[in-house]
Amino acid sequence: MTDTYRIFGAEPSPYSVKVRSYMRYKGIPHDWVVRSMDKMEEFQRYAKLPLIPCVVAPDETAMQDSTPIIETLEEKFSDLSIMTGDPAADFISALIEEYGDEWGNKHMFHYRWTYEPDQKATAKWIASETMPNASEEERSGIETMLLDRMPKRLFFVGSSEETLEQIEGSFKRLLRLLEDHLRNREYLFGGRPAMADFGIWPQLYELSIDPTPRKVMLSGFPAVLEYVERMIFPEAIGEFETLENLMPTLGPILEDEVAGLFLPWSDANAKALAAGEESFTVSLQGQEFSQKPQKYHARSLNVLRERYGRMADKSSLDPVLERTGCLKWLKLEG
Ligand SMILES: N[C@@H](CCC(=O)N[C@@H](CS)C(=O)NCC(=O)O)C(=O)O
């Protein structure tokens, strides 16, 4: 039996490159298998859901969903832990990972499928990854199908003309806050990557490739761009910093983005789902945000709330959560 994992994924998929970046960092032997048409049958043999990434372990066990994949591997591969060792910092790190996965994905999906240059570039990119050996004509068929299908999905992530400014404003604010935070450190929690990095980075990586957000990122965020580059092949450069050290510039991200947008949105999503509503509208920092409720997000909010509930000693965590406005959202029952 080999000791090599296989990642069925694709370069335009943030959750796929997330798992690859993690495995590269940990030195876990792996093959990157692009889920192209000719690999589809093999992919379908392992994948329970038609989603990438799908990781196949050396014993042929298949895993899906990037966060649990990383958590499972983290238990097995203890060197270069992405846990900081401080339970309070690790909770904040998990919270930021969740923000990146769920809210950061809105930045990415919105830009990718709203603007024509981004739509066209992505459709071409996906077609060339999916059908590397196809004729020009066959590929253009896939591109046309994607150009028709994907913009219609913007509604599912809440991107519309009404929310455009809010989503783009959040992206630009995140860039400003990250630029401050990453000016003097390599990763979000110091000199080595933590769980949070594997949530924030993948979306930024895709955004740094798609033409419209790329222009924004090139307009004055050099530390963020270096970080995006660094996380492609992450390496431990130093140690984790204390939460106290991190908070002056990490705190505003928690306050403005996580407590200001992500948690109230996620809470409203969970409530709408529980009430069986078709769509929901929530006021976020004074602006209305509407979308169709999504099960996955409600589940992952619940996981965070349960994790918070299970923490025996919250004495150093609660003041940080309270100060940044996150606490009240985590104390609620799902
Ligand atoms: N929560 C999942 C999300 C996975 C996901 O949404 N994957 C997208 C690509 S980024 C997908 O597979 N979409 C359907 C497709 O590409 O066929 C994870 O973290 O792995």
Tab-separated table of C-alpha atoms and ligand atoms in Angstrom:
chain	number	residue	atom	x	y	z
A	1	MET	CA	0.000	0.000	0.000
A	2	THR	CA	1.346	3.441	-0.840
A	3	ASP	CA	1.302	6.224	1.737
A	4	THR	CA	0.065	8.747	-0.801
A	5	TYR	CA	-3.241	10.580	-0.525
A	6	ARG	CA	-5.098	11.710	-3.615
A	7	ILE	CA	-6.869	15.038	-3.839
A	8	PHE	CA	-9.509	15.155	-6.537
A	9	GLY	CA	-9.819	18.877	-7.082
A	10	ALA	CA	-9.393	21.768	-9.471
A	11	GLU	CA	-7.381	24.971	-9.434
A	12	PRO	CA	-10.438	27.289	-9.670
A	13	SER	CA	-11.962	25.587	-6.600
A	14	PRO	CA	-11.014	27.407	-3.369
A	15	TYR	CA	-11.791	24.422	-1.139
A	16	SER	CA	-9.599	22.180	-3.289
A	17	VAL	CA	-6.555	24.448	-3.165
A	18	LYS	CA	-7.202	24.863	0.583
A	19	VAL	CA	-6.658	21.159	1.217
A	20	ARG	CA	-3.664	21.066	-1.129
A	21	SER	CA	-2.019	24.011	0.639
A	22	TYR	CA	-2.567	22.262	3.978
A	23	MET	CA	-1.074	18.971	2.753
A	24	ARG	CA	1.894	20.771	1.247
A	25	TYR	CA	2.532	22.529	4.544
A	26	LYS	CA	2.303	19.322	6.540
A	27	GLY	CA	4.455	17.379	4.104
A	28	ILE	CA	1.689	14.797	3.634
A	29	PRO	CA	2.446	12.805	0.473
A	30	HIS	CA	-0.295	13.499	-2.038
A	31	ASP	CA	-1.162	13.512	-5.704
A	32	TRP	CA	-3.212	16.362	-7.081
A	33	VAL	CA	-5.747	14.786	-9.427
A	34	VAL	CA	-7.586	17.322	-11.545
A	35	ARG	CA	-11.209	16.219	-11.697
A	36	SER	CA	-11.328	16.341	-15.473
A	37	MET	CA	-13.839	14.447	-17.606
A	38	ASP	CA	-11.515	11.476	-17.959
A	39	LYS	CA	-11.198	11.199	-14.182
A	40	MET	CA	-14.912	11.624	-13.549
A	41	GLU	CA	-15.723	7.930	-13.300
A	42	GLU	CA	-12.950	7.378	-10.786
A	43	PHE	CA	-14.048	10.475	-8.837
A	44	GLN	CA	-17.630	9.235	-8.740
A	45	ARG	CA	-16.531	5.900	-7.314
A	46	TYR	CA	-15.301	7.707	-4.193
A	47	ALA	CA	-17.371	10.857	-3.872
A	48	LYS	CA	-20.712	10.705	-2.084
A	49	LEU	CA	-21.464	14.301	-3.105
A	50	PRO	CA	-20.697	15.839	-6.506
A	51	LEU	CA	-18.316	18.281	-4.828
A	52	ILE	CA	-14.584	18.866	-4.832
A	53	PRO	CA	-12.294	18.385	-3.078
A	54	CYS	CA	-12.588	14.673	-2.470
A	55	VAL	CA	-9.570	13.231	-0.683
A	56	VAL	CA	-8.824	9.531	-0.980
A	57	ALA	CA	-6.602	8.158	1.780
A	58	PRO	CA	-3.989	5.441	1.166
A	59	ASP	CA	-6.472	2.890	2.599
A	60	GLU	CA	-9.007	4.062	-0.033
A	61	THR	CA	-11.237	5.855	2.471
A	62	ALA	CA	-12.793	8.875	0.815
A	63	MET	CA	-13.307	12.180	2.611
A	64	GLN	CA	-15.238	15.265	1.562
A	65	ASP	CA	-15.712	18.716	3.042
A	66	SER	CA	-12.477	20.600	3.539
A	67	THR	CA	-12.781	21.537	7.224
A	68	PRO	CA	-13.369	17.998	8.552
A	69	ILE	CA	-10.760	16.709	6.075
A	70	ILE	CA	-8.164	18.997	7.642
A	71	GLU	CA	-9.321	18.169	11.179
A	72	THR	CA	-9.038	14.434	10.470
A	73	LEU	CA	-5.564	14.784	8.977
A	74	GLU	CA	-4.501	17.049	11.827
A	75	GLU	CA	-5.203	14.217	14.280
A	76	LYS	CA	-3.141	11.818	12.248
A	77	PHE	CA	-0.227	14.104	11.397
A	78	SER	CA	0.815	15.905	14.547
A	79	ASP	CA	4.038	17.578	13.333
A	80	LEU	CA	3.685	21.205	12.286
A	81	SER	CA	0.369	21.494	14.068
A	82	ILE	CA	-1.941	24.227	12.847
A	83	MET	CA	-3.324	24.492	16.397
A	84	THR	CA	-1.663	27.262	18.370
A	85	GLY	CA	-1.781	25.457	21.717
A	86	ASP	CA	-3.908	28.201	23.267
A	87	PRO	CA	-7.588	27.093	23.300
A	88	ALA	CA	-8.834	30.704	23.122
A	89	ALA	CA	-6.638	31.496	20.099
A	90	ASP	CA	-7.664	28.200	18.482
A	91	PHE	CA	-11.333	29.047	18.860
A	92	ILE	CA	-10.767	32.448	17.226
A	93	SER	CA	-8.774	30.701	14.518
A	94	ALA	CA	-11.674	28.296	13.832
A	95	LEU	CA	-14.097	31.228	13.788
A	96	ILE	CA	-11.982	33.056	11.206
A	97	GLU	CA	-11.661	29.888	9.157
A	98	GLU	CA	-15.434	29.644	9.104
A	99	TYR	CA	-15.735	33.322	8.118
A	100	GLY	CA	-13.329	32.720	5.214
A	101	ASP	CA	-15.111	29.580	4.028
A	102	GLU	CA	-18.594	31.037	4.199
A	103	TRP	CA	-18.416	34.824	3.902
A	104	GLY	CA	-15.115	35.101	2.007
A	105	ASN	CA	-16.668	32.783	-0.552
A	106	LYS	CA	-19.289	35.465	-1.235
A	107	HIS	CA	-16.514	37.892	-2.238
A	108	MET	CA	-15.054	35.291	-4.554
A	109	PHE	CA	-18.256	33.984	-6.114
A	110	HIS	CA	-19.698	37.471	-6.516
A	111	TYR	CA	-16.750	38.889	-8.467
A	112	ARG	CA	-16.250	35.706	-10.484
A	113	TRP	CA	-19.770	35.508	-11.858
A	114	THR	CA	-20.900	39.181	-11.897
A	115	TYR	CA	-18.451	40.803	-14.294
A	116	GLU	CA	-18.059	39.726	-17.878
A	117	PRO	CA	-14.232	39.550	-17.960
A	118	ASP	CA	-14.287	37.372	-14.831
A	119	GLN	CA	-17.130	35.194	-16.115
A	120	LYS	CA	-15.340	34.617	-19.409
A	121	ALA	CA	-11.916	33.997	-17.890
A	122	THR	CA	-13.324	31.540	-15.337
A	123	ALA	CA	-15.462	29.678	-17.870
A	124	LYS	CA	-12.349	29.256	-20.047
A	125	TRP	CA	-10.277	28.169	-17.067
A	126	ILE	CA	-12.807	25.576	-15.891
A	127	ALA	CA	-13.301	24.272	-19.425
A	128	SER	CA	-9.563	23.840	-19.961
A	129	GLU	CA	-9.164	22.031	-16.614
A	130	THR	CA	-12.203	19.842	-17.175
A	131	MET	CA	-11.553	18.945	-20.817
A	132	PRO	CA	-7.814	19.278	-21.405
A	133	ASN	CA	-7.852	17.172	-24.553
A	134	ALA	CA	-11.056	18.453	-26.111
A	135	SER	CA	-11.353	20.402	-29.331
A	136	GLU	CA	-11.836	24.162	-29.314
A	137	GLU	CA	-15.463	23.590	-30.253
A	138	GLU	CA	-16.163	21.138	-27.427
A	139	ARG	CA	-14.602	23.462	-24.910
A	140	SER	CA	-16.556	26.400	-26.120
A	141	GLY	CA	-19.720	24.328	-25.547
A	142	ILE	CA	-18.800	23.923	-21.867
A	143	GLU	CA	-17.943	27.614	-21.620
A	144	THR	CA	-21.336	28.602	-23.003
A	145	MET	CA	-23.058	26.257	-20.550
A	146	LEU	CA	-21.112	27.757	-17.602
A	147	LEU	CA	-21.744	31.322	-18.755
A	148	ASP	CA	-25.433	30.567	-18.811
A	149	ARG	CA	-25.611	28.579	-15.581
A	150	MET	CA	-23.234	30.171	-13.076
A	151	PRO	CA	-24.422	33.811	-13.015
A	152	LYS	CA	-27.895	32.474	-12.164
A	153	ARG	CA	-26.389	31.011	-9.005
A	154	LEU	CA	-25.344	34.416	-7.684
A	155	PHE	CA	-28.676	34.610	-5.893
A	156	PHE	CA	-27.793	31.514	-3.861
A	157	VAL	CA	-24.863	33.317	-2.245
A	158	GLY	CA	-26.835	36.543	-1.869
A	159	SER	CA	-25.053	38.469	-4.611
A	160	SER	CA	-27.340	40.876	-6.486
A	161	GLU	CA	-27.439	44.515	-7.583
A	162	GLU	CA	-28.761	45.386	-4.120
A	163	THR	CA	-25.922	43.653	-2.272
A	164	LEU	CA	-23.104	44.471	-4.706
A	165	GLU	CA	-21.780	47.413	-2.717
A	166	GLN	CA	-21.995	45.538	0.521
A	167	ILE	CA	-20.092	42.490	-0.753
A	168	GLU	CA	-17.436	44.542	-2.543
A	169	GLY	CA	-17.188	46.938	0.400
A	170	SER	CA	-16.620	43.999	2.719
A	171	PHE	CA	-13.909	42.600	0.425
A	172	LYS	CA	-12.094	45.937	0.257
A	173	ARG	CA	-12.367	46.453	4.001
A	174	LEU	CA	-11.027	42.954	4.610
A	175	LEU	CA	-8.063	43.766	2.369
A	176	ARG	CA	-7.344	46.978	4.310
A	177	LEU	CA	-7.580	45.201	7.649
A	178	LEU	CA	-5.458	42.283	6.477
A	179	GLU	CA	-2.864	44.637	5.053
A	180	ASP	CA	-2.472	46.176	8.522
A	181	HIS	CA	-2.379	42.799	10.181
A	182	LEU	CA	0.037	41.109	7.779
A	183	ARG	CA	2.434	44.030	7.471
A	184	ASN	CA	4.589	42.640	10.271
A	185	ARG	CA	3.834	38.935	10.225
A	186	GLU	CA	3.814	36.074	7.763
A	187	TYR	CA	0.536	34.400	8.710
A	188	LEU	CA	-2.655	35.353	10.543
A	189	PHE	CA	-1.471	33.989	13.904
A	190	GLY	CA	2.247	34.750	13.559
A	191	GLY	CA	5.180	32.929	11.983
A	192	ARG	CA	3.348	29.739	11.060
A	193	PRO	CA	-0.002	28.918	9.507
A	194	ALA	CA	-3.048	28.263	11.699
A	195	MET	CA	-6.520	26.930	10.863
A	196	ALA	CA	-7.665	30.501	10.113
A	197	ASP	CA	-5.214	30.803	7.220
A	198	PHE	CA	-6.759	27.803	5.497
A	199	GLY	CA	-10.138	29.547	5.509
A	200	ILE	CA	-9.139	33.086	4.531
A	201	TRP	CA	-6.430	32.289	1.999
A	202	PRO	CA	-8.189	30.034	-0.544
A	203	GLN	CA	-10.791	32.655	-1.415
A	204	LEU	CA	-8.105	35.374	-1.651
A	205	TYR	CA	-6.053	33.109	-3.886
A	206	GLU	CA	-8.927	32.783	-6.366
A	207	LEU	CA	-9.691	36.507	-6.060
A	208	SER	CA	-6.061	37.296	-6.880
A	209	ILE	CA	-6.435	35.412	-10.174
A	210	ASP	CA	-9.870	36.612	-11.338
A	211	PRO	CA	-9.370	39.849	-13.329
A	212	THR	CA	-11.641	42.329	-11.499
A	213	PRO	CA	-10.725	41.572	-7.857
A	214	ARG	CA	-7.103	41.101	-8.961
A	215	LYS	CA	-7.054	44.760	-10.015
A	216	VAL	CA	-8.342	45.733	-6.574
A	217	MET	CA	-5.681	43.621	-4.877
A	218	LEU	CA	-2.938	45.131	-7.029
A	219	SER	CA	-4.017	48.629	-6.048
A	220	GLY	CA	-2.213	48.875	-2.701
A	221	PHE	CA	-2.155	45.610	-0.750
A	222	PRO	CA	1.408	44.323	-1.071
A	223	ALA	CA	1.431	42.437	2.238
A	224	VAL	CA	-1.783	40.625	1.313
A	225	LEU	CA	-0.368	39.690	-2.089
A	226	GLU	CA	2.818	38.353	-0.520
A	227	TYR	CA	0.684	36.358	1.886
A	228	VAL	CA	-1.365	34.936	-0.996
A	229	GLU	CA	1.873	33.829	-2.642
A	230	ARG	CA	3.342	32.441	0.598
A	231	MET	CA	0.316	30.272	1.328
A	232	ILE	CA	0.594	28.420	-1.999
A	233	PHE	CA	3.486	26.479	-0.433
A	234	PRO	CA	3.308	27.469	3.248
A	235	GLU	CA	6.315	27.009	5.509
A	236	ALA	CA	6.794	27.611	9.211
A	237	ILE	CA	8.975	30.685	9.505
A	238	GLY	CA	8.603	31.486	13.209
A	239	GLU	CA	6.302	30.810	16.131
A	240	PHE	CA	2.653	31.544	16.845
A	241	GLU	CA	2.090	34.879	18.577
A	242	THR	CA	-0.016	35.364	21.673
A	243	LEU	CA	-3.605	36.465	21.225
A	244	GLU	CA	-2.752	39.644	23.072
A	245	ASN	CA	-0.098	40.459	20.505
A	246	LEU	CA	-2.421	39.723	17.613
A	247	MET	CA	-5.501	41.545	18.815
A	248	PRO	CA	-4.627	45.159	17.892
A	249	THR	CA	-4.970	44.280	14.199
A	250	LEU	CA	-6.890	40.990	14.365
A	251	GLY	CA	-9.579	42.547	16.591
A	252	PRO	CA	-10.916	44.884	13.858
A	253	ILE	CA	-11.351	41.899	11.500
A	254	LEU	CA	-13.381	40.113	14.163
A	255	GLU	CA	-15.355	43.228	14.960
A	256	ASP	CA	-16.140	44.594	11.491
A	257	GLU	CA	-16.280	41.476	9.389
A	258	VAL	CA	-16.956	38.460	11.623
A	259	ALA	CA	-19.327	40.065	14.155
A	260	GLY	CA	-20.478	42.843	11.816
A	261	LEU	CA	-21.457	40.714	8.828
A	262	PHE	CA	-20.761	37.022	8.987
A	263	LEU	CA	-22.274	35.977	12.329
A	264	PRO	CA	-25.539	37.941	12.057
A	265	TRP	CA	-25.929	36.666	8.493
A	266	SER	CA	-25.214	33.084	9.547
A	267	ASP	CA	-27.621	33.374	12.479
A	268	ALA	CA	-30.383	34.723	10.208
A	269	ASN	CA	-29.679	31.917	7.741
A	270	ALA	CA	-30.056	29.282	10.463
A	271	LYS	CA	-33.285	30.843	11.741
A	272	ALA	CA	-34.790	31.062	8.245
A	273	LEU	CA	-33.956	27.439	7.631
A	274	ALA	CA	-35.499	26.348	10.907
A	275	ALA	CA	-38.641	28.300	10.024
A	276	GLY	CA	-38.759	26.687	6.571
A	277	GLU	CA	-38.532	30.028	4.778
A	278	GLU	CA	-37.782	30.234	1.064
A	279	SER	CA	-35.563	33.273	1.416
A	280	PHE	CA	-34.501	35.639	4.167
A	281	THR	CA	-33.500	39.258	4.572
A	282	VAL	CA	-31.230	40.475	7.324
A	283	SER	CA	-30.024	43.976	8.077
A	284	LEU	CA	-26.223	43.982	8.146
A	285	GLN	CA	-24.505	47.192	9.214
A	286	GLY	CA	-27.601	49.099	8.140
A	287	GLN	CA	-27.995	47.477	4.722
A	288	GLU	CA	-30.433	44.756	3.765
A	289	PHE	CA	-29.021	41.456	2.602
A	290	SER	CA	-31.271	38.776	1.074
A	291	GLN	CA	-30.646	35.225	-0.010
A	292	LYS	CA	-32.005	31.696	-0.022
A	293	PRO	CA	-31.176	29.906	3.261
A	294	GLN	CA	-28.529	27.207	2.983
A	295	LYS	CA	-28.349	24.070	5.090
A	296	TYR	CA	-24.591	23.688	5.056
A	297	HIS	CA	-23.997	27.057	6.718
A	298	ALA	CA	-26.553	26.394	9.428
A	299	ARG	CA	-24.803	23.137	10.255
A	300	SER	CA	-21.381	24.720	10.420
A	301	LEU	CA	-22.646	27.554	12.647
A	302	ASN	CA	-24.019	24.921	14.961
A	303	VAL	CA	-20.659	23.156	15.069
A	304	LEU	CA	-19.021	26.423	16.140
A	305	ARG	CA	-21.665	27.063	18.795
A	306	GLU	CA	-21.285	23.548	20.152
A	307	ARG	CA	-17.538	23.934	20.254
A	308	TYR	CA	-17.950	27.197	22.137
A	309	GLY	CA	-20.405	25.542	24.543
A	310	ARG	CA	-17.998	22.658	25.233
A	311	MET	CA	-15.077	24.908	26.196
A	312	ALA	CA	-14.579	24.423	29.917
A	313	ASP	CA	-12.464	27.502	30.580
A	314	LYS	CA	-13.645	30.539	28.680
A	315	SER	CA	-11.900	33.067	30.891
A	316	SER	CA	-9.465	34.324	28.264
A	317	LEU	CA	-11.779	33.767	25.275
A	318	ASP	CA	-14.936	35.527	26.449
A	319	PRO	CA	-13.408	38.994	26.909
A	320	VAL	CA	-12.100	38.889	23.319
A	321	LEU	CA	-15.430	37.677	21.945
A	322	GLU	CA	-17.303	40.240	24.021
A	323	ARG	CA	-15.082	43.149	23.012
A	324	THR	CA	-15.389	42.333	19.327
A	325	GLY	CA	-19.159	41.709	19.397
A	326	CYS	CA	-18.914	37.994	18.535
A	327	LEU	CA	-20.059	36.600	21.875
A	328	LYS	CA	-23.806	37.086	21.628
A	329	TRP	CA	-23.970	35.158	18.346
A	330	LEU	CA	-22.129	32.181	19.765
A	331	LYS	CA	-24.186	31.901	22.922
A	332	LEU	CA	-27.395	31.435	20.985
A	333	GLU	CA	-28.798	27.977	20.482
A	334	GLY	CA	-28.770	26.746	16.904
B	1	LIG	N1	-18.004	22.800	2.139
B	1	LIG	C1	-17.351	22.162	1.031
B	1	LIG	C2	-17.612	22.961	-0.224
B	1	LIG	C3	-17.149	22.277	-1.480
B	1	LIG	C4	-17.649	22.995	-2.728
B	1	LIG	O1	-18.568	23.816	-2.666
B	1	LIG	N2	-17.013	22.715	-3.857
B	1	LIG	C5	-17.380	23.331	-5.121
B	1	LIG	C6	-16.147	23.864	-5.829
B	1	LIG	S1	-15.286	25.055	-4.876
B	1	LIG	C7	-17.955	22.272	-6.057
B	1	LIG	O2	-17.514	21.136	-6.041
B	1	LIG	N3	-18.947	22.623	-6.871
B	1	LIG	C8	-19.530	21.709	-7.814
B	1	LIG	C9	-18.597	21.355	-8.924
B	1	LIG	O3	-17.564	22.053	-9.111
B	1	LIG	O4	-18.877	20.388	-9.629
B	1	LIG	C10	-15.857	22.068	1.336
B	1	LIG	O5	-15.367	22.825	2.205
B	1	LIG	O6	-15.183	21.191	0.789
